[in-house]
Short mmCIF file of C-alpha atoms in Angstrom, two decimals:
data_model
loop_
_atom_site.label_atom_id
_atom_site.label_comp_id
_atom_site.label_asym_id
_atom_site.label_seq_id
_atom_site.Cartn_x
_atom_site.Cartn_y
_atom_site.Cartn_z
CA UNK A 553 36.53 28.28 7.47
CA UNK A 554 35.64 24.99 5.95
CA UNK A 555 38.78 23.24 6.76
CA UNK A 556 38.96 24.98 10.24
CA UNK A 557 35.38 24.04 11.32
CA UNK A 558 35.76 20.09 9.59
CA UNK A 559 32.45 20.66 7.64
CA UNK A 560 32.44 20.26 4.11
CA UNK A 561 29.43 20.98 1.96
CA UNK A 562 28.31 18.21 -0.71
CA UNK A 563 26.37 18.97 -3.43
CA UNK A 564 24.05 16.89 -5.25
CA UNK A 565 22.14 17.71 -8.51
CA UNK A 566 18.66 18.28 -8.30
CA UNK A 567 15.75 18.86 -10.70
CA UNK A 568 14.82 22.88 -11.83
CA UNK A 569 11.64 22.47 -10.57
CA UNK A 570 13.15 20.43 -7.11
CA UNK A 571 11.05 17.40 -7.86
CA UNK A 572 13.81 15.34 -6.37
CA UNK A 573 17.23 14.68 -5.97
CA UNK A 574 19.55 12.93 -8.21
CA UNK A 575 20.66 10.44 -5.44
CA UNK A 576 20.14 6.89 -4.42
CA UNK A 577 17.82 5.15 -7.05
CA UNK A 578 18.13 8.65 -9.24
CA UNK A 579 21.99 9.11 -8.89
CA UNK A 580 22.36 8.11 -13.03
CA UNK A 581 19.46 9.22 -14.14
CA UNK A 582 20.06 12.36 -16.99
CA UNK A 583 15.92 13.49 -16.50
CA UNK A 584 14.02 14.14 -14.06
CA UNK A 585 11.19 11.14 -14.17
CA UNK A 586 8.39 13.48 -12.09
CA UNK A 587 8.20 16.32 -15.09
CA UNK A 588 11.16 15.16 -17.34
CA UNK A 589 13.22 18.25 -17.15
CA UNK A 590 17.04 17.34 -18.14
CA UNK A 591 19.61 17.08 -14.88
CA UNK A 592 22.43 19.10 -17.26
CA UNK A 593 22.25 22.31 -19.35
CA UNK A 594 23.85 21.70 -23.31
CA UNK A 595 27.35 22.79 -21.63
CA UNK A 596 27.32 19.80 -18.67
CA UNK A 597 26.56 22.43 -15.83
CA UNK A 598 24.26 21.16 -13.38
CA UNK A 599 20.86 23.53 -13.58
CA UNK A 600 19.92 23.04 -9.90
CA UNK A 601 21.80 21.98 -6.88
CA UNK A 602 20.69 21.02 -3.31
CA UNK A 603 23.57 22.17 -1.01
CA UNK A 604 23.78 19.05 2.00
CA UNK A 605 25.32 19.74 5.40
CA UNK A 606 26.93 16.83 6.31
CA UNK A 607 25.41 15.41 10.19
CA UNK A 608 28.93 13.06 11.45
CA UNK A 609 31.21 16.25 11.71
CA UNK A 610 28.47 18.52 13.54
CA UNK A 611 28.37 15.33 16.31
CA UNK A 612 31.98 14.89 16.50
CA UNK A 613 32.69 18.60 16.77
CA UNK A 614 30.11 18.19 19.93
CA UNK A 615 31.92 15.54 22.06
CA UNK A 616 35.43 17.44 21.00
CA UNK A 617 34.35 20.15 23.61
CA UNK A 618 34.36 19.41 27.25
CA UNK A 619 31.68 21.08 28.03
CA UNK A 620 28.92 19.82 25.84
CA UNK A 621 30.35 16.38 25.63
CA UNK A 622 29.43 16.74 29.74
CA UNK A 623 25.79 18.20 28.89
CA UNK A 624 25.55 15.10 26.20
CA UNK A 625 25.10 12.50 29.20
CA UNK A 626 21.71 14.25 29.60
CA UNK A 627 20.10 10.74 28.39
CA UNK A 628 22.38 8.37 29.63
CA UNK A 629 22.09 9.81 33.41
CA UNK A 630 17.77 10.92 32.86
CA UNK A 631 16.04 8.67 35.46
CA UNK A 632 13.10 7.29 33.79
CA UNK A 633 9.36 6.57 35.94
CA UNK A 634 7.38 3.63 35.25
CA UNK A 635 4.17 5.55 36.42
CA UNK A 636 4.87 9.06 34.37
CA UNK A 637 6.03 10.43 31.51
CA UNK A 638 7.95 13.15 31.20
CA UNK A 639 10.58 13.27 28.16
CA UNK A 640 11.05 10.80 25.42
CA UNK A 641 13.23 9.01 27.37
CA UNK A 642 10.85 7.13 29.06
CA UNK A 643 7.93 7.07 26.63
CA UNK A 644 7.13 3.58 24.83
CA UNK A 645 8.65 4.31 21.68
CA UNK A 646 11.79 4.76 23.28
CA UNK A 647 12.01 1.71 25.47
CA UNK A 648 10.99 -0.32 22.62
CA UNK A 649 13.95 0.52 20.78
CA UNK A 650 16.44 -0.36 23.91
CA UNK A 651 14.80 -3.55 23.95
CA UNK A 652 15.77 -4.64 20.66
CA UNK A 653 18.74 -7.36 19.70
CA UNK A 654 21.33 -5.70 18.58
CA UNK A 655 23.26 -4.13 21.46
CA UNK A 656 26.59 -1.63 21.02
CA UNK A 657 29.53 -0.67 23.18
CA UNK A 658 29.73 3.13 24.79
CA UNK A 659 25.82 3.52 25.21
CA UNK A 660 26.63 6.13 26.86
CA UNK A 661 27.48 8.12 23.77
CA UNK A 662 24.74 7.27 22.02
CA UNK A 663 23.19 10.25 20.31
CA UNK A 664 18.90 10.57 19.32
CA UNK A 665 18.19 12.97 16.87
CA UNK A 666 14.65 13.64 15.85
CA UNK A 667 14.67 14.92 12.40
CA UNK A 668 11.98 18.45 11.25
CA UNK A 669 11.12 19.28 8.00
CA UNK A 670 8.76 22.60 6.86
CA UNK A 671 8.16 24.39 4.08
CA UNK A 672 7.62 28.41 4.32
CA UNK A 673 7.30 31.07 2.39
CA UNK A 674 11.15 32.81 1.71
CA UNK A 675 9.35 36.39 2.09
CA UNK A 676 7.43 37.55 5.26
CA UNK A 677 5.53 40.25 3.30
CA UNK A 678 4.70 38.00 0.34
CA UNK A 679 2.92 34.95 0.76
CA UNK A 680 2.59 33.92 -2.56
CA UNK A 681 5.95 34.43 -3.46
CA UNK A 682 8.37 31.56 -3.55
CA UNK A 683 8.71 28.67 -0.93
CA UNK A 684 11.72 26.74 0.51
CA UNK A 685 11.31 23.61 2.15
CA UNK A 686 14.14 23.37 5.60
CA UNK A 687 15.08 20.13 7.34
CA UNK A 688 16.80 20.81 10.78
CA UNK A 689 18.00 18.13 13.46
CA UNK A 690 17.29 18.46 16.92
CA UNK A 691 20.07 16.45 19.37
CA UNK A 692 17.77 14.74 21.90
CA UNK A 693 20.58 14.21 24.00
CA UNK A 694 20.96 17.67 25.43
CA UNK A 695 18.95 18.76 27.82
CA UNK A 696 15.52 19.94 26.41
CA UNK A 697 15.99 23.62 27.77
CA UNK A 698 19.16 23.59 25.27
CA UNK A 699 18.35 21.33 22.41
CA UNK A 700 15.72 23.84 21.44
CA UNK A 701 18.00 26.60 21.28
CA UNK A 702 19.01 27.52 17.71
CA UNK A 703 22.98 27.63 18.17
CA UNK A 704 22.15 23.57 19.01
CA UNK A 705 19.84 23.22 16.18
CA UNK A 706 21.65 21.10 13.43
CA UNK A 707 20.70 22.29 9.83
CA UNK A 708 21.12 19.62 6.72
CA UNK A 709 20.26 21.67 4.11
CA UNK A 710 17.19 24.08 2.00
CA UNK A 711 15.61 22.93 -1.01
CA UNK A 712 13.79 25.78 -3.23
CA UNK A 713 10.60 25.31 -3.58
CA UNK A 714 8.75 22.41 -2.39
CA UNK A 715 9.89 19.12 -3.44
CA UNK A 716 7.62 16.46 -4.99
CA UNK A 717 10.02 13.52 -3.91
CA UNK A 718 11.20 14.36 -0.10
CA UNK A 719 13.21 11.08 0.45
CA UNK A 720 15.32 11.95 -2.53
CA UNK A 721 16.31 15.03 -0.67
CA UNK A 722 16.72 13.19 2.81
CA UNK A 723 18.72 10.11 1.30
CA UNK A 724 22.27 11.86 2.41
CA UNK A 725 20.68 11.86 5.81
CA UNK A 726 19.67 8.56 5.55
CA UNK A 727 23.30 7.10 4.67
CA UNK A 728 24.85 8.78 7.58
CA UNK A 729 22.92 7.37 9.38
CA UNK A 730 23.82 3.78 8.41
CA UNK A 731 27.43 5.40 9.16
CA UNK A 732 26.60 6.54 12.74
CA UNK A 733 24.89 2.87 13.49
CA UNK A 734 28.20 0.95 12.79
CA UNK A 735 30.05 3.66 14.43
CA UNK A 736 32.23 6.51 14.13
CA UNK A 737 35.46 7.03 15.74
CA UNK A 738 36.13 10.67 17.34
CA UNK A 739 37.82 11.71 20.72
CA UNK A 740 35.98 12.53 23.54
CA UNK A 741 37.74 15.44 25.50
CA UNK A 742 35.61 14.58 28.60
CA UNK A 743 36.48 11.06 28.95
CA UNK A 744 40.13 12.11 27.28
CA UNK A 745 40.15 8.92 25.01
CA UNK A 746 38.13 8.07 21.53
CA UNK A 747 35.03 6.26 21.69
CA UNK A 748 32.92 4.82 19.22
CA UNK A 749 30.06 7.44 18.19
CA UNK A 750 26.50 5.69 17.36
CA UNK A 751 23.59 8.15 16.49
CA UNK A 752 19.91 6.94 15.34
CA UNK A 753 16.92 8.98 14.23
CA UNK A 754 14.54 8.47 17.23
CA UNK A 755 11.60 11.11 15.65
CA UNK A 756 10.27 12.84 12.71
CA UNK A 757 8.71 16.30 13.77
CA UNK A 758 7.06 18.94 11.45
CA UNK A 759 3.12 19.64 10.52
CA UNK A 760 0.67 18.08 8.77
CA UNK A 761 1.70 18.42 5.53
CA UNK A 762 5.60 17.73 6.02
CA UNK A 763 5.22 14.36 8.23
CA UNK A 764 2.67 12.93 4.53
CA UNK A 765 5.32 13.98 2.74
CA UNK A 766 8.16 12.07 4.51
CA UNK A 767 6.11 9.07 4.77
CA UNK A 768 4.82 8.87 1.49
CA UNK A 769 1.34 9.46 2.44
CA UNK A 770 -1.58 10.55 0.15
CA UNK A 771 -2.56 12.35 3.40
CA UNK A 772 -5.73 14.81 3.40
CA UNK A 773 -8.70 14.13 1.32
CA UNK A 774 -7.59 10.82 0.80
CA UNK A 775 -9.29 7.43 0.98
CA UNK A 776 -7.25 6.72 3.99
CA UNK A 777 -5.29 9.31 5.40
CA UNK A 778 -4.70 8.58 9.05
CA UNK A 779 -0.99 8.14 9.75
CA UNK A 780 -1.44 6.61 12.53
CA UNK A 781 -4.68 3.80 11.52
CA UNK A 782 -6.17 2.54 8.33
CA UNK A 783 -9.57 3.99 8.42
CA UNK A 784 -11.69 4.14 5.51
CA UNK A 785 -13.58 7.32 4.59
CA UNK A 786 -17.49 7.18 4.26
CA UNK A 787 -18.74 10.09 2.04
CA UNK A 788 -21.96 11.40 0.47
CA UNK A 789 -21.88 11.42 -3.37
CA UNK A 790 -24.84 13.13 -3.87
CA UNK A 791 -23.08 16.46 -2.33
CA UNK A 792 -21.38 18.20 -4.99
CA UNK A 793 -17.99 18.53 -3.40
CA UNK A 794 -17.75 14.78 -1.67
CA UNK A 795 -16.08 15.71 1.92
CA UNK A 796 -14.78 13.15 4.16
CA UNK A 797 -16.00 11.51 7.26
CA UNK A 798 -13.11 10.21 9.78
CA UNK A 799 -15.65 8.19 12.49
CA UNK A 800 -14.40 7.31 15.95
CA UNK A 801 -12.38 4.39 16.38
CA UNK A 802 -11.91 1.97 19.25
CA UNK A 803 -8.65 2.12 21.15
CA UNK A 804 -7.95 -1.44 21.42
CA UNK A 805 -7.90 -1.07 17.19
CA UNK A 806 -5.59 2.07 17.90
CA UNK A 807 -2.77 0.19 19.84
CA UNK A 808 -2.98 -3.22 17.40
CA UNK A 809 -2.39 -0.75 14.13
CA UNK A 810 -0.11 1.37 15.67
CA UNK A 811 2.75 -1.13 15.88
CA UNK A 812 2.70 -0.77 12.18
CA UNK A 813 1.91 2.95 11.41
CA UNK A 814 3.92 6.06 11.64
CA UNK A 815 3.71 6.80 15.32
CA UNK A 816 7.33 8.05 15.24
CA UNK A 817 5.73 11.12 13.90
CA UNK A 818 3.26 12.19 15.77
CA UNK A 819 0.79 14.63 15.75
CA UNK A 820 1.54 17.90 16.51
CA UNK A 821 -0.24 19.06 19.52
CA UNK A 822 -0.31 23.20 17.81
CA UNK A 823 -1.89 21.86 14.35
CA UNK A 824 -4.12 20.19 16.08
CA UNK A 825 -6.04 22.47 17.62
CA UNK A 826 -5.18 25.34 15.89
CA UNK A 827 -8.00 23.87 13.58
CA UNK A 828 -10.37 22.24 16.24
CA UNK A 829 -10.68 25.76 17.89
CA UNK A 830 -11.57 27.69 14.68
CA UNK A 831 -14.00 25.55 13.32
CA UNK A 832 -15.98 25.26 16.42
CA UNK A 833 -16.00 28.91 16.08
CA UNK A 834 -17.34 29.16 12.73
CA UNK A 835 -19.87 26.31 13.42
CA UNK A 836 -21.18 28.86 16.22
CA UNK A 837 -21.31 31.86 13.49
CA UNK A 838 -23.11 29.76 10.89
CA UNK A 839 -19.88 30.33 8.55
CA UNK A 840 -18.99 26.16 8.47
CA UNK A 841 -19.22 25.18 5.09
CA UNK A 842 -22.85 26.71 4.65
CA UNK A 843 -23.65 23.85 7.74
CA UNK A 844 -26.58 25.36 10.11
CA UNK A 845 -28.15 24.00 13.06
CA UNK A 846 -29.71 25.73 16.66
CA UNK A 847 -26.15 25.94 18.27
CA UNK A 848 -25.37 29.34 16.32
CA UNK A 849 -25.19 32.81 17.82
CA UNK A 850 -26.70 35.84 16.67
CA UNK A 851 -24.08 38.62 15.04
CA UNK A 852 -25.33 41.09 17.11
CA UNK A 853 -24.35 39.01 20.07
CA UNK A 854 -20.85 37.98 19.42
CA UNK A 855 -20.27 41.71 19.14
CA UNK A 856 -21.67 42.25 22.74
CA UNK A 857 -19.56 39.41 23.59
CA UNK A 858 -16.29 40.85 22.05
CA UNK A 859 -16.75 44.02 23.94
CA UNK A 860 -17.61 42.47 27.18
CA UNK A 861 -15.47 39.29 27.23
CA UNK A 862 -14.80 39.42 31.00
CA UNK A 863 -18.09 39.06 31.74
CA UNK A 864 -19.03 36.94 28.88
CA UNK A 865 -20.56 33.84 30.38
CA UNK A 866 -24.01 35.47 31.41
CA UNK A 867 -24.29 37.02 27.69
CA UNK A 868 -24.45 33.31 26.40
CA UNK A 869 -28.09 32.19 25.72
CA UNK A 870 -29.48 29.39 27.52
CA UNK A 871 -29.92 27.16 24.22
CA UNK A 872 -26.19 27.20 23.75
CA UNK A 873 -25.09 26.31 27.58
CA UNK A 874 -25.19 22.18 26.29
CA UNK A 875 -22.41 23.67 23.38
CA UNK A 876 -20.82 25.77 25.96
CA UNK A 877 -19.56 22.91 28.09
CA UNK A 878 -18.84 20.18 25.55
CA UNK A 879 -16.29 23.02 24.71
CA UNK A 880 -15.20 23.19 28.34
CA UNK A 881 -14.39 19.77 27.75
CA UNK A 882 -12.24 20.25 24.78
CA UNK A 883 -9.95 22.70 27.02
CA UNK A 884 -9.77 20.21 29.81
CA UNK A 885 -8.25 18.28 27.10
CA UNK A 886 -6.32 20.64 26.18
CA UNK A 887 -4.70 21.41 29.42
CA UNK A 888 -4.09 17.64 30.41
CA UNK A 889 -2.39 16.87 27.17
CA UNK A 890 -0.12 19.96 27.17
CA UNK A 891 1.00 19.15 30.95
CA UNK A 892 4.90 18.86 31.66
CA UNK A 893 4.84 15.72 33.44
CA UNK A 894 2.10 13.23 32.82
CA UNK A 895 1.12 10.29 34.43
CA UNK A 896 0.01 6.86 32.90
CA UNK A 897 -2.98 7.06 34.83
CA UNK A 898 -3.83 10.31 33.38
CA UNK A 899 -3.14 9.34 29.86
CA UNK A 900 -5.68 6.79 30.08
CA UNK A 901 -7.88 9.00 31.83
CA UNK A 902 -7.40 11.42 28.60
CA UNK A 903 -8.07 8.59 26.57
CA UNK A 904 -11.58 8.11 28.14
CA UNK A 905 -12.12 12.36 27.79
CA UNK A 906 -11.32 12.68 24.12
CA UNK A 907 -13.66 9.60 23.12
CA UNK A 908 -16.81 11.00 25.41
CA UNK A 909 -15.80 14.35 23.57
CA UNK A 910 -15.97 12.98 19.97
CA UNK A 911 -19.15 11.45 20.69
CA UNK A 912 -20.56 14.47 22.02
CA UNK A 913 -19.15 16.20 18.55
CA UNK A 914 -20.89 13.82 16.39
CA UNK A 915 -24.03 13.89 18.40
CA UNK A 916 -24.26 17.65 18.57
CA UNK A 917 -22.65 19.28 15.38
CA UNK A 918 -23.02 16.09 12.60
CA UNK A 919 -26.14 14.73 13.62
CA UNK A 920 -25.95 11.24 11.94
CA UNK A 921 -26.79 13.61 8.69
CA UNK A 922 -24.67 12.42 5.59
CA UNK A 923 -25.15 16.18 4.72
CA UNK A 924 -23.71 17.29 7.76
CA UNK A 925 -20.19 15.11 6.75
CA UNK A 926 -17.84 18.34 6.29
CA UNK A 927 -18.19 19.05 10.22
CA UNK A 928 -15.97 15.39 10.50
CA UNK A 929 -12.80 16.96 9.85
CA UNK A 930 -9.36 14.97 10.41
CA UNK A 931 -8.29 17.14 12.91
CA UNK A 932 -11.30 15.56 14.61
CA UNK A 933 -10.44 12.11 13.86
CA UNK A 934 -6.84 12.65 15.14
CA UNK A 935 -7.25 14.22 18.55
CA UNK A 936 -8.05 10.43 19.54
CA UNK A 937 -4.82 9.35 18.81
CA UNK A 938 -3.01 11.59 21.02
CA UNK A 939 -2.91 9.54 24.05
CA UNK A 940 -1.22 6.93 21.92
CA UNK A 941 1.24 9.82 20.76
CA UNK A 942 1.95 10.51 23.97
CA UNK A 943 2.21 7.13 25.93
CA UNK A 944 4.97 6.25 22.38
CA UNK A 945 6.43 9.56 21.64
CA UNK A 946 6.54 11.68 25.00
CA UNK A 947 5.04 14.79 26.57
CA UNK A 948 3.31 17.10 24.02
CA UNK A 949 5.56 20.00 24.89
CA UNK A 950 8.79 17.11 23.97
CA UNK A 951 7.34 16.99 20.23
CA UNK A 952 5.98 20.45 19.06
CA UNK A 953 7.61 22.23 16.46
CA UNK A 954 7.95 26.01 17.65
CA UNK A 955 11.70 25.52 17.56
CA UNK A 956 11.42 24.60 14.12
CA UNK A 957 8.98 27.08 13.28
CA UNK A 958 11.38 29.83 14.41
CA UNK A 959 14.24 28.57 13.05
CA UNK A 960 12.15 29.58 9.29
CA UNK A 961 10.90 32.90 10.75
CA UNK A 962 14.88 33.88 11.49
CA UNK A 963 15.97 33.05 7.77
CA UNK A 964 12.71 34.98 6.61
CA UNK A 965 15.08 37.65 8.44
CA UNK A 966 18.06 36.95 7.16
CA UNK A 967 17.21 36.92 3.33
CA UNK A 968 19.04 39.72 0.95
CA UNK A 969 19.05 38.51 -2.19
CA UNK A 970 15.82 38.69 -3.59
CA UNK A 971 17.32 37.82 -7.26
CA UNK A 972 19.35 34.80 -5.51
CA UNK A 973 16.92 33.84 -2.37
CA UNK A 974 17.81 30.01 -2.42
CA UNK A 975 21.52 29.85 -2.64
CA UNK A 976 21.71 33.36 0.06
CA UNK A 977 19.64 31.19 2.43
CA UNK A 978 21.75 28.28 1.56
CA UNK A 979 25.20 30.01 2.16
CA UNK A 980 23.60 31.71 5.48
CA UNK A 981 22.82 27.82 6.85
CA UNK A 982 26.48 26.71 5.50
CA UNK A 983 28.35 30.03 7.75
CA UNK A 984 26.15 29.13 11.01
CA UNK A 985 27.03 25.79 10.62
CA UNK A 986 30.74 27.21 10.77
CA UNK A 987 30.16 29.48 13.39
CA UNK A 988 28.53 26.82 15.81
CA UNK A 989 31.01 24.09 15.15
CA UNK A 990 32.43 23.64 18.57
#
């Protein structure tokens, strides 16, 4: 099947614990220099391997059928609007990248990927059992009704366990790349003749967690952990557990810094507010962090809400109505960011929204109170950046990672080997890459 479909595994040692990968600056190394465990066993076996599914044959194997070499042209013939936005094609990011010097033949054929990486647990019934970490490619050239599909979703590989060196791991990747910018020759069966394939990694998707861990970042509880900005965290020491502050910043700051940040990885739209909206909730049951003040709601009352939630607006006491529409605002926000097509206009109409809202935040829930600092989350401090995100990266709906997301609930199916998890998982990615080959 291997020599039918033109995809060849390669297999690079990795550590036992998947630290890292022996590749790149580690290629020679004999130890592993994150916990020191040896590469070799005392018969010069390998101990661990990371299985890598080469990217080149998966693109040529693309433009060698007629058919989805013709639904390939999706981003050479997209029309772009200079007063909306509506796919990454005609976001900032993008155009900045057209507009740089060096300039190649058969643009036409040129391919963006945007690269996902997640880590989940191998077994749906037991979280705390072991972990793998996935990276998947999504081709940006088809259609976006299709390039979410999983039959067009390009696996590179599974590490076990999650790795303490991710660049290690993504270094294969990362030389094909430099491959598929000087070009690869393969035959186009639409055009009938070969053509020089170029391919460049336009996006890095994947939550929280995954995009710090691709960039290097401390991240979370850090002194600066804003992807996107350099702000500085302000914190209480007096507190016994020292939480961190993430203030409002000023646009104009935003757009200076982000030239040199990782807006190529935005924020994803789901993580986002999948922790906004709980902790509002919890502020309004008193359950934040032991943080009190006179916007909570009685027990007894949340239950009577619960059972009549239809009707819930006249249950609300008068003393929360202020609380009540400052979260009105945050799902006008919500619904404006998450729209299909957006306009510029819009956008910087969203802009003006989210800042009003974060004031209102601080104003109502921290108080100015150093005491009060664990209600300034970062999911707080990053919902200003997603205009930015946006106006650089595309529609919201263009970066979210459900796609990705299912792709790790299907191998959570697919599992059967609970002795051999990794390599069963590993062999199921290397047949479906057979299988798909077109």
């Amino acid at each position: 099947m291997s020599d039918l479909a033109e995809v060849e595994v390669v297999w690079y040692d990795c550590c036992v614990k998947s630290c890292l990968a022996f590749t790149g600056e580690h290629a020679d190394l004999d130890h592993c220099v994150l916990c020191d465990e040896p590469r070799k066993d005392a018969h010069g076996k390998s101990c661990w391997c990371f299985g890598y599914i080469p990217l080149i044959p998966h693109l040529k194997g693309l433009y060698e059928s007629e058919h989805m070499a013709n639904l390939m042209l999706y981003c050479h013939n997209f029309k772009a609007s200079t007063t909306s936005i509506s796919d990454v094609f005609n976001a900032n990011g993008y155009h900045q990248l057209l507009d740089r010097k060096v300039k190649v033949d058969g643009y036409k054929h040129d391919v963006a990927l945007s690269v996902f990486v997640d880590t989940y647990t191998v077994f749906c019934r037991n979280h705390c059992g072991p972990s793998a970490t996935l990276i998947l490619i999504k081709n940006l050239n088809l259609p976006p009704k299709l390039h979410i599909l999983s039959e067009n979703i390009l696996p590179l590989g599974l590490i076990p366990g999650k790795p303490k060196d991710l660049g290690s791991y993504l270094h294969p990747y990362q030389e094909e790349l430099v491959d598929l910018a000087h070009g690869v020759e393969t035959y186009c069966a639409k055009c009938g003749l070969n053509i020089t394939l170029h391919a460049y990694s336009h996006l890095t998707e994947g939550d929280i967690c995954a995009i710090e861990a691709v960039l290097n970042l401390m991240g979370t509880s850090s002194f600066s952990p804003c992807r996107c900005c350099e702000i500085k965290e302000p914190r209480d020491l007096s507190l016994t557990r020292s939480p961190y502050y993430y203030p409002l910043r000023q646009p104009q700051q935003n757009e200076d810094e982000c030239q040199h940040h990782g807006c190529s990885s935005p924020h994803k739209w789901m993580h986002m507010f999948e922790n906004i909206v709980p902790n509002l909730i919890l502020l309004w049951k008193g359950k934040f962090k032991g943080i009190h003040g006179d916007y909570e709601i009685d027990t007894d009352i949340w239950e009577q809400i619960g059972h009549e939630t239809v009707n819930a607006i006249k249950d609300i006491p008068s003393a929360f109505v202020l609380y009540y529409y400052h979260a009105c605002g945050l799902k006008n926000i919500m619904f404006t960011s998450i729209k299909f097509t957006i306009t510029r206009v819009e956008i910087e109409n969203l802009r003006k929204s989210i800042i009003k809202w974060v004031h209102e935040y601080e104003r109502l829930y921290f108080h100015y109170d150093p005491k009060r600092l664990p209600v300034c989350t970062l999911t707080v401090h990053i919902i200003v950046h997603l205009p930015d995100n946006i106006l650089f990266c595309g529609p919201s709906w263009s970066t979210w990672t459900f796609w990705g997301e299912r792709f790790c609930g299907l191998l959570q199916t697919q599992v059967s080997s609970h002795l051999a998890p990794f390599a069963n998982l590993t062999n199921c990615l290397i047949y479906a890459a057979y299988v798909t080959q077109y």
